[in-house]
Short mmCIF file of C-alpha atoms and ligand atoms in Angstrom, two decimals:
data_model
loop_
_atom_site.label_atom_id
_atom_site.label_comp_id
_atom_site.label_asym_id
_atom_site.label_seq_id
_atom_site.Cartn_x
_atom_site.Cartn_y
_atom_site.Cartn_z
CA MET A 1 10.82 21.58 5.27
CA ALA A 2 14.26 20.53 4.07
CA TYR A 3 15.95 23.92 3.79
CA GLY A 4 19.70 23.55 3.69
CA ARG A 5 19.69 19.83 4.46
CA VAL A 6 21.67 17.36 2.31
CA ALA A 7 20.24 14.09 0.99
CA PHE A 8 22.39 11.14 -0.14
CA VAL A 9 20.38 8.75 -2.32
CA THR A 10 21.55 5.42 -3.76
CA GLY A 11 19.62 4.43 -6.86
CA GLY A 12 18.79 8.12 -7.10
CA ALA A 13 18.55 8.12 -10.89
CA GLY A 14 15.80 5.48 -10.81
CA ASP A 15 12.11 6.26 -11.18
CA ILE A 16 11.12 6.05 -7.52
CA CYS A 17 14.26 7.44 -5.87
CA SER A 18 14.59 10.34 -8.32
CA ALA A 19 11.01 11.35 -7.41
CA GLN A 20 11.88 11.16 -3.71
CA THR A 21 14.98 13.30 -4.32
CA ARG A 22 13.07 15.76 -6.48
CA ALA A 23 10.55 16.34 -3.68
CA LEU A 24 13.31 16.94 -1.11
CA VAL A 25 15.15 19.33 -3.44
CA TYR A 26 11.91 21.17 -4.24
CA LEU A 27 11.42 21.62 -0.49
CA GLY A 28 14.89 23.10 -0.02
CA ALA A 29 17.42 20.26 0.23
CA ASN A 30 20.58 19.74 -1.79
CA ALA A 31 21.41 16.20 -2.83
CA CYS A 32 23.88 13.65 -4.14
CA ILE A 33 22.44 10.84 -6.20
CA ILE A 34 24.48 7.69 -6.64
CA GLY A 35 24.29 5.24 -9.53
CA ARG A 36 26.15 2.68 -11.62
CA ASN A 37 25.57 4.44 -14.94
CA ALA A 38 27.53 7.70 -14.91
CA GLU A 39 25.78 9.39 -17.83
CA LYS A 40 22.27 8.56 -16.59
CA THR A 41 23.11 9.59 -13.00
CA GLU A 42 24.59 12.94 -14.06
CA THR A 43 21.72 13.67 -16.48
CA VAL A 44 19.06 12.95 -13.84
CA ALA A 45 20.98 15.07 -11.28
CA ARG A 46 20.98 18.04 -13.68
CA ASP A 47 17.27 17.58 -14.30
CA ILE A 48 16.39 17.39 -10.58
CA ALA A 49 18.42 20.56 -9.90
CA LYS A 50 16.05 22.50 -12.17
CA VAL A 51 13.20 22.03 -9.69
CA ARG A 52 14.47 24.86 -7.46
CA LYS A 53 16.61 27.86 -8.31
CA GLY A 54 20.00 27.59 -6.62
CA ALA A 55 19.64 23.87 -5.84
CA LYS A 56 22.83 21.81 -5.82
CA VAL A 57 22.37 18.23 -7.02
CA ILE A 58 25.47 16.16 -7.70
CA GLY A 59 25.27 12.97 -9.75
CA ILE A 60 27.96 10.52 -8.68
CA GLY A 61 28.18 7.72 -11.25
CA ASN A 62 30.28 4.57 -11.56
CA VAL A 63 29.36 3.64 -8.00
CA ASP A 64 27.98 0.18 -7.27
CA VAL A 65 26.51 -0.24 -3.78
CA ARG A 66 28.13 -3.70 -3.70
CA ASN A 67 31.54 -1.99 -3.53
CA PHE A 68 31.89 -0.45 -0.06
CA ASP A 69 35.02 1.56 -0.81
CA ASN A 70 33.42 3.30 -3.81
CA LEU A 71 30.29 4.02 -1.84
CA LYS A 72 32.23 5.43 1.11
CA ALA A 73 34.22 7.64 -1.25
CA ALA A 74 30.93 8.92 -2.71
CA ALA A 75 29.55 9.66 0.77
CA ASP A 76 32.74 11.47 1.76
CA ARG A 77 32.67 13.50 -1.46
CA CYS A 78 29.02 14.41 -0.89
CA ALA A 79 29.70 15.58 2.66
CA ALA A 80 32.79 17.53 1.57
CA GLU A 81 31.03 19.29 -1.32
CA LEU A 82 27.62 19.92 0.27
CA GLY A 83 28.62 20.33 3.92
CA GLY A 84 27.40 17.07 5.50
CA ILE A 85 24.75 14.38 5.04
CA ASP A 86 21.43 14.79 6.85
CA PHE A 87 19.10 12.38 5.04
CA VAL A 88 19.93 9.03 3.44
CA ILE A 89 17.78 6.94 1.13
CA ALA A 90 19.03 3.41 0.38
CA GLY A 91 17.15 2.81 -2.83
CA ALA A 92 19.47 0.86 -5.13
CA ALA A 93 17.88 -2.49 -5.95
CA GLY A 94 17.94 -5.26 -8.50
CA ASN A 95 15.12 -7.49 -9.62
CA PHE A 96 13.96 -9.91 -12.28
CA VAL A 97 11.30 -12.58 -12.42
CA ALA A 98 12.52 -16.17 -11.98
CA PRO A 99 11.27 -19.28 -10.21
CA ILE A 100 13.75 -21.09 -7.96
CA ALA A 101 14.22 -23.58 -10.80
CA GLY A 102 15.51 -20.73 -12.96
CA LEU A 103 17.66 -19.03 -10.31
CA SER A 104 21.33 -19.95 -10.31
CA PRO A 105 23.14 -19.57 -6.99
CA ASN A 106 24.85 -16.52 -8.49
CA ALA A 107 21.51 -15.00 -9.57
CA PHE A 108 20.15 -15.34 -6.01
CA LYS A 109 23.37 -13.94 -4.56
CA THR A 110 23.40 -11.02 -7.00
CA VAL A 111 20.09 -9.65 -5.71
CA LEU A 112 21.12 -10.19 -2.08
CA ASP A 113 24.39 -8.40 -2.81
CA ILE A 114 22.66 -5.38 -4.35
CA ASP A 115 19.68 -5.06 -1.99
CA THR A 116 20.90 -6.43 1.34
CA ILE A 117 24.66 -5.91 1.31
CA GLY A 118 24.09 -2.64 -0.59
CA THR A 119 21.79 -1.37 2.17
CA PHE A 120 24.26 -2.42 4.88
CA ASN A 121 27.10 -0.73 2.97
CA THR A 122 25.00 2.43 2.69
CA VAL A 123 24.40 2.44 6.44
CA LYS A 124 28.12 1.93 7.14
CA ALA A 125 29.18 4.63 4.67
CA THR A 126 26.81 7.30 5.99
CA VAL A 127 25.80 6.64 9.58
CA ASP A 128 28.56 8.74 11.18
CA TYR A 129 27.35 11.69 9.10
CA LEU A 130 23.78 11.00 10.25
CA VAL A 131 24.83 10.93 13.91
CA GLU A 132 26.61 14.26 13.40
CA SER A 133 23.53 15.70 11.68
CA ALA A 134 21.15 14.47 14.40
CA SER A 135 23.28 16.17 17.02
CA LYS A 136 23.52 19.40 14.99
CA TYR A 137 19.80 19.47 14.08
CA PRO A 138 17.81 17.84 16.91
CA GLY A 139 14.52 19.20 15.55
CA ALA A 140 11.51 20.89 17.05
CA SER A 141 11.11 18.56 20.04
CA ALA A 142 14.51 19.40 21.58
CA ALA A 143 14.42 21.45 24.79
CA GLY A 144 14.09 25.14 23.97
CA ALA A 145 14.01 24.49 20.20
CA ASP A 146 12.26 26.62 17.65
CA PRO A 147 8.91 24.86 17.04
CA ASN A 148 9.63 25.05 13.31
CA ALA A 149 13.13 23.59 13.59
CA ILE A 150 14.05 21.08 10.92
CA SER A 151 15.75 17.94 12.18
CA GLY A 152 18.54 15.89 10.61
CA GLY A 153 19.92 12.37 10.89
CA LYS A 154 17.25 10.38 9.07
CA PHE A 155 17.50 7.15 7.08
CA ILE A 156 15.02 5.40 4.78
CA ALA A 157 15.47 2.06 3.03
CA VAL A 158 13.19 1.36 0.09
CA SER A 159 11.95 -2.20 0.50
CA ALA A 160 9.02 -4.27 -0.82
CA THR A 161 6.10 -6.33 0.47
CA PHE A 162 6.80 -9.70 -1.19
CA HIS A 163 8.30 -11.28 1.94
CA TYR A 164 5.19 -10.65 4.05
CA THR A 165 3.52 -13.61 2.36
CA GLY A 166 6.18 -14.98 0.05
CA LEU A 167 5.55 -14.68 -3.68
CA PRO A 168 6.26 -17.15 -6.50
CA MET A 169 9.20 -16.15 -8.71
CA GLN A 170 10.48 -13.65 -6.15
CA ALA A 171 12.43 -15.90 -3.74
CA HIS A 172 15.57 -13.82 -4.24
CA VAL A 173 13.93 -10.43 -3.68
CA SER A 174 11.77 -11.67 -0.80
CA ALA A 175 14.85 -12.91 1.05
CA ALA A 176 16.81 -9.75 0.23
CA LYS A 177 14.08 -7.34 1.35
CA ALA A 178 13.32 -9.27 4.56
CA ALA A 179 16.96 -8.70 5.44
CA VAL A 180 16.74 -5.03 4.46
CA ASP A 181 13.83 -4.56 6.90
CA SER A 182 15.85 -6.32 9.57
CA ILE A 183 18.93 -4.13 9.02
CA VAL A 184 16.78 -1.01 9.42
CA ALA A 185 15.34 -2.34 12.69
CA SER A 186 18.90 -2.75 13.97
CA VAL A 187 19.84 0.77 12.87
CA ALA A 188 16.75 2.13 14.65
CA LEU A 189 17.69 0.31 17.86
CA GLU A 190 21.42 1.06 17.81
CA TYR A 191 21.37 4.63 16.50
CA GLY A 192 17.98 5.87 17.81
CA PRO A 193 19.65 6.73 21.12
CA ARG A 194 22.08 8.89 19.10
CA GLY A 195 19.15 10.72 17.46
CA VAL A 196 19.05 8.90 14.10
CA MET A 197 15.59 7.84 12.92
CA ALA A 198 15.66 4.87 10.54
CA ASN A 199 12.60 3.58 8.72
CA VAL A 200 11.48 1.50 5.75
CA ILE A 201 9.15 2.52 2.95
CA ALA A 202 7.62 -0.50 1.22
CA PRO A 203 6.06 0.48 -2.09
CA GLY A 204 3.50 -1.75 -3.80
CA PRO A 205 3.19 -1.82 -7.60
CA ILE A 206 4.11 1.66 -8.84
CA GLU A 207 2.93 2.63 -12.29
CA GLY A 208 5.39 3.74 -14.95
CA THR A 209 8.55 2.44 -13.26
CA GLU A 210 11.48 0.30 -14.39
CA GLY A 211 10.58 -2.09 -11.56
CA MET A 212 7.06 -2.64 -12.87
CA SER A 213 8.28 -3.13 -16.43
CA ARG A 214 10.55 -5.90 -15.11
CA LEU A 215 7.89 -7.52 -12.93
CA SER A 216 4.68 -7.07 -14.86
CA SER A 217 3.63 -8.45 -18.21
CA THR A 218 2.94 -5.74 -20.78
CA ASP A 219 -0.55 -7.30 -21.10
CA HIS A 220 -1.21 -6.54 -17.44
CA VAL A 221 0.03 -2.99 -17.87
CA ALA A 222 -2.38 -2.51 -20.81
CA ASP A 223 -5.16 -4.14 -18.80
CA GLN A 224 -4.59 -1.79 -15.87
CA ALA A 225 -4.61 1.20 -18.22
CA SER A 226 -7.95 0.19 -19.76
CA LYS A 227 -9.49 -0.36 -16.32
CA SER A 228 -8.18 3.02 -15.30
CA ALA A 229 -9.90 4.59 -18.29
CA ARG A 230 -13.18 3.04 -17.15
CA GLN A 231 -12.73 4.38 -13.63
CA PRO A 232 -12.38 8.15 -13.69
CA GLY A 233 -10.38 9.42 -10.75
CA THR A 234 -8.06 6.42 -10.45
CA ARG A 235 -4.41 6.55 -11.47
CA GLY A 236 -3.48 3.14 -12.74
CA GLY A 237 -6.72 1.32 -11.99
CA SER A 238 -6.94 -2.09 -10.38
CA PRO A 239 -10.15 -3.37 -8.84
CA SER A 240 -8.20 -6.13 -7.06
CA ILE A 241 -6.18 -3.57 -5.04
CA PRO A 242 -8.19 -2.26 -2.07
CA SER A 243 -7.48 1.38 -2.98
CA GLY A 244 -8.44 0.64 -6.59
CA ARG A 245 -5.19 1.67 -8.19
CA TRP A 246 -1.51 1.02 -8.66
CA GLY A 247 0.66 3.49 -6.79
CA SER A 248 2.38 6.55 -8.22
CA VAL A 249 5.91 7.82 -7.58
CA ARG A 250 4.21 10.78 -5.90
CA ASP A 251 2.81 8.40 -3.26
CA ILE A 252 6.36 7.38 -2.36
CA SER A 253 7.80 10.90 -2.37
CA ASP A 254 4.95 12.03 -0.11
CA ALA A 255 5.77 9.22 2.34
CA THR A 256 9.42 10.33 2.21
CA VAL A 257 8.51 13.92 2.99
CA TYR A 258 6.41 12.71 5.93
CA LEU A 259 9.33 10.76 7.43
CA PHE A 260 11.98 13.42 6.72
CA SER A 261 9.99 16.40 8.00
CA ALA A 262 8.95 17.23 11.59
CA THR A 263 5.97 14.88 11.21
CA GLY A 264 8.41 11.97 11.30
CA ASP A 265 10.63 13.18 14.13
CA ASN A 266 9.59 10.39 16.52
CA VAL A 267 8.96 7.67 13.94
CA ASN A 268 11.75 5.10 14.24
CA GLY A 269 12.05 1.45 13.21
CA HIS A 270 8.77 1.63 11.32
CA VAL A 271 7.82 -0.07 8.05
CA LEU A 272 5.56 2.29 6.12
CA VAL A 273 3.71 0.30 3.47
CA VAL A 274 2.47 2.48 0.63
CA ASP A 275 0.52 0.11 -1.60
CA GLY A 276 -3.18 0.85 -1.20
CA GLY A 277 -3.54 -2.35 0.83
CA ALA A 278 -2.36 -4.57 -2.04
CA TRP A 279 -0.17 -6.87 0.05
CA ARG A 280 -3.21 -7.97 2.04
CA ARG A 281 -4.50 -9.52 -1.18
CA GLN A 282 -1.09 -10.62 -2.44
CA GLY A 283 -1.46 -13.27 -5.11
CA SER A 284 -4.75 -11.85 -6.33
CA ALA A 285 -3.73 -8.20 -6.43
CA ILE A 286 -0.10 -8.70 -7.48
CA SER A 287 0.57 -10.55 -10.69
CA VAL A 288 4.36 -10.58 -10.75
CA GLY A 289 5.64 -12.42 -13.81
CA LEU A 290 2.22 -13.50 -15.07
CA ASP A 291 0.06 -12.74 -18.08
CA PRO A 292 -3.67 -12.21 -17.47
CA GLY A 293 -5.35 -15.61 -17.03
CA MET A 294 -2.27 -17.42 -15.66
CA GLU A 295 -3.31 -19.03 -12.39
CA TYR A 296 -1.47 -20.41 -9.39
CA PRO A 297 -0.26 -23.18 -9.27
CA ASN A 298 -0.91 -24.15 -12.89
CA PHE A 299 1.74 -21.83 -14.37
CA LEU A 300 4.36 -23.28 -12.03
CA LEU A 301 3.43 -26.89 -12.72
CA ALA A 302 3.51 -26.15 -16.45
CA GLY A 303 6.85 -24.33 -16.09
CA GLU A 304 5.37 -21.13 -17.54
CA MET A 305 5.83 -17.44 -16.88
CA SER A 306 5.16 -14.31 -18.89
CA THR A 307 7.45 -13.76 -21.86
CA LYS A 308 6.39 -10.09 -21.90
CA LEU A 309 8.78 -8.80 -19.23
CA LYS A 310 11.69 -6.42 -19.54
CA GLY A 311 14.89 -8.36 -18.84
CA GLY A 312 12.97 -11.62 -18.46
CA LYS A 313 14.23 -15.04 -19.46
CA SER A 314 11.51 -17.24 -20.90
CA LYS A 315 13.23 -20.54 -20.13
CA SER A 316 14.77 -21.82 -16.94
CA LYS A 317 18.55 -21.99 -17.33
CA LEU A 318 18.95 -24.85 -14.86
N1 COA B 401 16.38 -14.77 -14.70
C1 COA B 401 17.26 -15.61 -14.09
N2 COA B 401 18.56 -15.26 -13.81
C2 COA B 401 18.95 -14.02 -14.18
C3 COA B 401 18.08 -13.09 -14.80
C4 COA B 401 16.74 -13.51 -15.07
N3 COA B 401 15.85 -12.72 -15.66
N4 COA B 401 18.78 -11.95 -15.03
C5 COA B 401 20.04 -12.15 -14.56
N5 COA B 401 20.14 -13.39 -14.04
C6 COA B 401 21.31 -14.03 -13.47
C7 COA B 401 22.47 -14.09 -14.46
O1 COA B 401 22.29 -15.15 -15.37
C8 COA B 401 23.67 -14.24 -13.52
O2 COA B 401 23.77 -15.55 -13.03
P1 COA B 401 24.88 -16.61 -13.65
O3 COA B 401 26.22 -15.98 -13.43
O4 COA B 401 24.67 -17.86 -12.86
O5 COA B 401 24.52 -16.75 -15.10
C9 COA B 401 23.26 -13.40 -12.32
O6 COA B 401 21.83 -13.24 -12.38
C10 COA B 401 23.90 -12.03 -12.36
O7 COA B 401 23.54 -11.41 -13.58
P2 COA B 401 24.37 -10.17 -14.18
O8 COA B 401 23.63 -9.69 -15.38
O9 COA B 401 25.79 -10.54 -14.29
O10 COA B 401 24.26 -9.15 -12.94
P3 COA B 401 24.40 -7.58 -12.94
O11 COA B 401 25.05 -7.24 -11.66
O12 COA B 401 24.99 -7.04 -14.20
O13 COA B 401 22.86 -7.09 -12.95
C11 COA B 401 20.61 -7.55 -12.18
C12 COA B 401 22.05 -7.21 -11.82
C13 COA B 401 20.59 -8.96 -12.72
C14 COA B 401 19.77 -7.46 -10.91
C15 COA B 401 20.03 -6.63 -13.28
O14 COA B 401 18.71 -7.00 -13.53
C16 COA B 401 20.11 -5.16 -12.89
O15 COA B 401 21.14 -4.56 -13.05
N6 COA B 401 19.05 -4.58 -12.39
C17 COA B 401 19.06 -3.19 -11.93
C18 COA B 401 17.83 -2.49 -12.20
C19 COA B 401 16.63 -3.11 -11.58
O16 COA B 401 16.55 -4.33 -11.41
N7 COA B 401 15.66 -2.29 -11.26
C20 COA B 401 14.42 -2.74 -10.73
C21 COA B 401 14.41 -2.63 -9.27
S1 COA B 401 12.84 -3.19 -8.63
#
């Protein structure tokens, strides 16, 4: 499906984006993954390369998506070393749990800088390569094309579902991801006529990820695991999610393969929610920042949130 194509992935050493990259590499792509931590990025790149003999996966560390010049240099290096950029995933993101009372202006800005400005920077750094790729690889629907032709020029931003309803303690991420979705709509409108297909994947709670360890109390994680054990056939287990389970990284890589293969050749400006229907029960199905038993609005009025979160601050700093 991806034979000979090149993927450029920000946040590519993270749990979700490394799984997306791994799937593309398994299916024949080469890739550059971009990250802030050089050692982690290079180690994950080496590991992903093992998935297919002859695969080229370059880890480009010390790159922060907030710094356009560094990101552009990484994109240029990727294109120079691997022969172009055909697929882009804007996956770098930052998150922590904090009510507005505990968010300093700089904390709010930091998440907008990483998610929103980072996504815009990724578009700016790569879109000329995507236009070139779309023209070189128009895909199976082009006049006279091989029906098995693989297209190029595709963009995915990894977003979230919090902004569909709003969610307590996620004001910063909700605002940032709403803007991410909006940027992708603009890319779809402005670059669709040049052959670039730009879409959003919005994951729900994904088991076993850094994101979930930052957002979910360890008590909830244990609770989900015990429910899963009582429900054979579920992977994560949650009766309050319509599909009955938290998502897996495989769910997100499958959605990526759908959009980046011929099946996605006319999908543009779409938001693909992959959450088992959880956002439709947001508040009951998603327990960001809460221990079991904490109820809205009591935890807010009492100034409480879970203390069992990775990177969490138990007290408001304002
Ligand atoms: N609650 C409230 N404010 C917080 C916070 C928390 N849990 N964690 C950080 N902040 C604030 C800081 O206090 C600082 O504000 P200040 O200058 O007014 O004190 C601001 O956010 C920036 O923090 P800093 O640690 O300097 O930013 P950074 O750029 O080094 O890190 C983060 C960015 C904060 C998003 C960090 O969590 C991160 O690097 N995350 C990446 C991984 C990740 O989040 N993955 C999950 C994706 S879903």
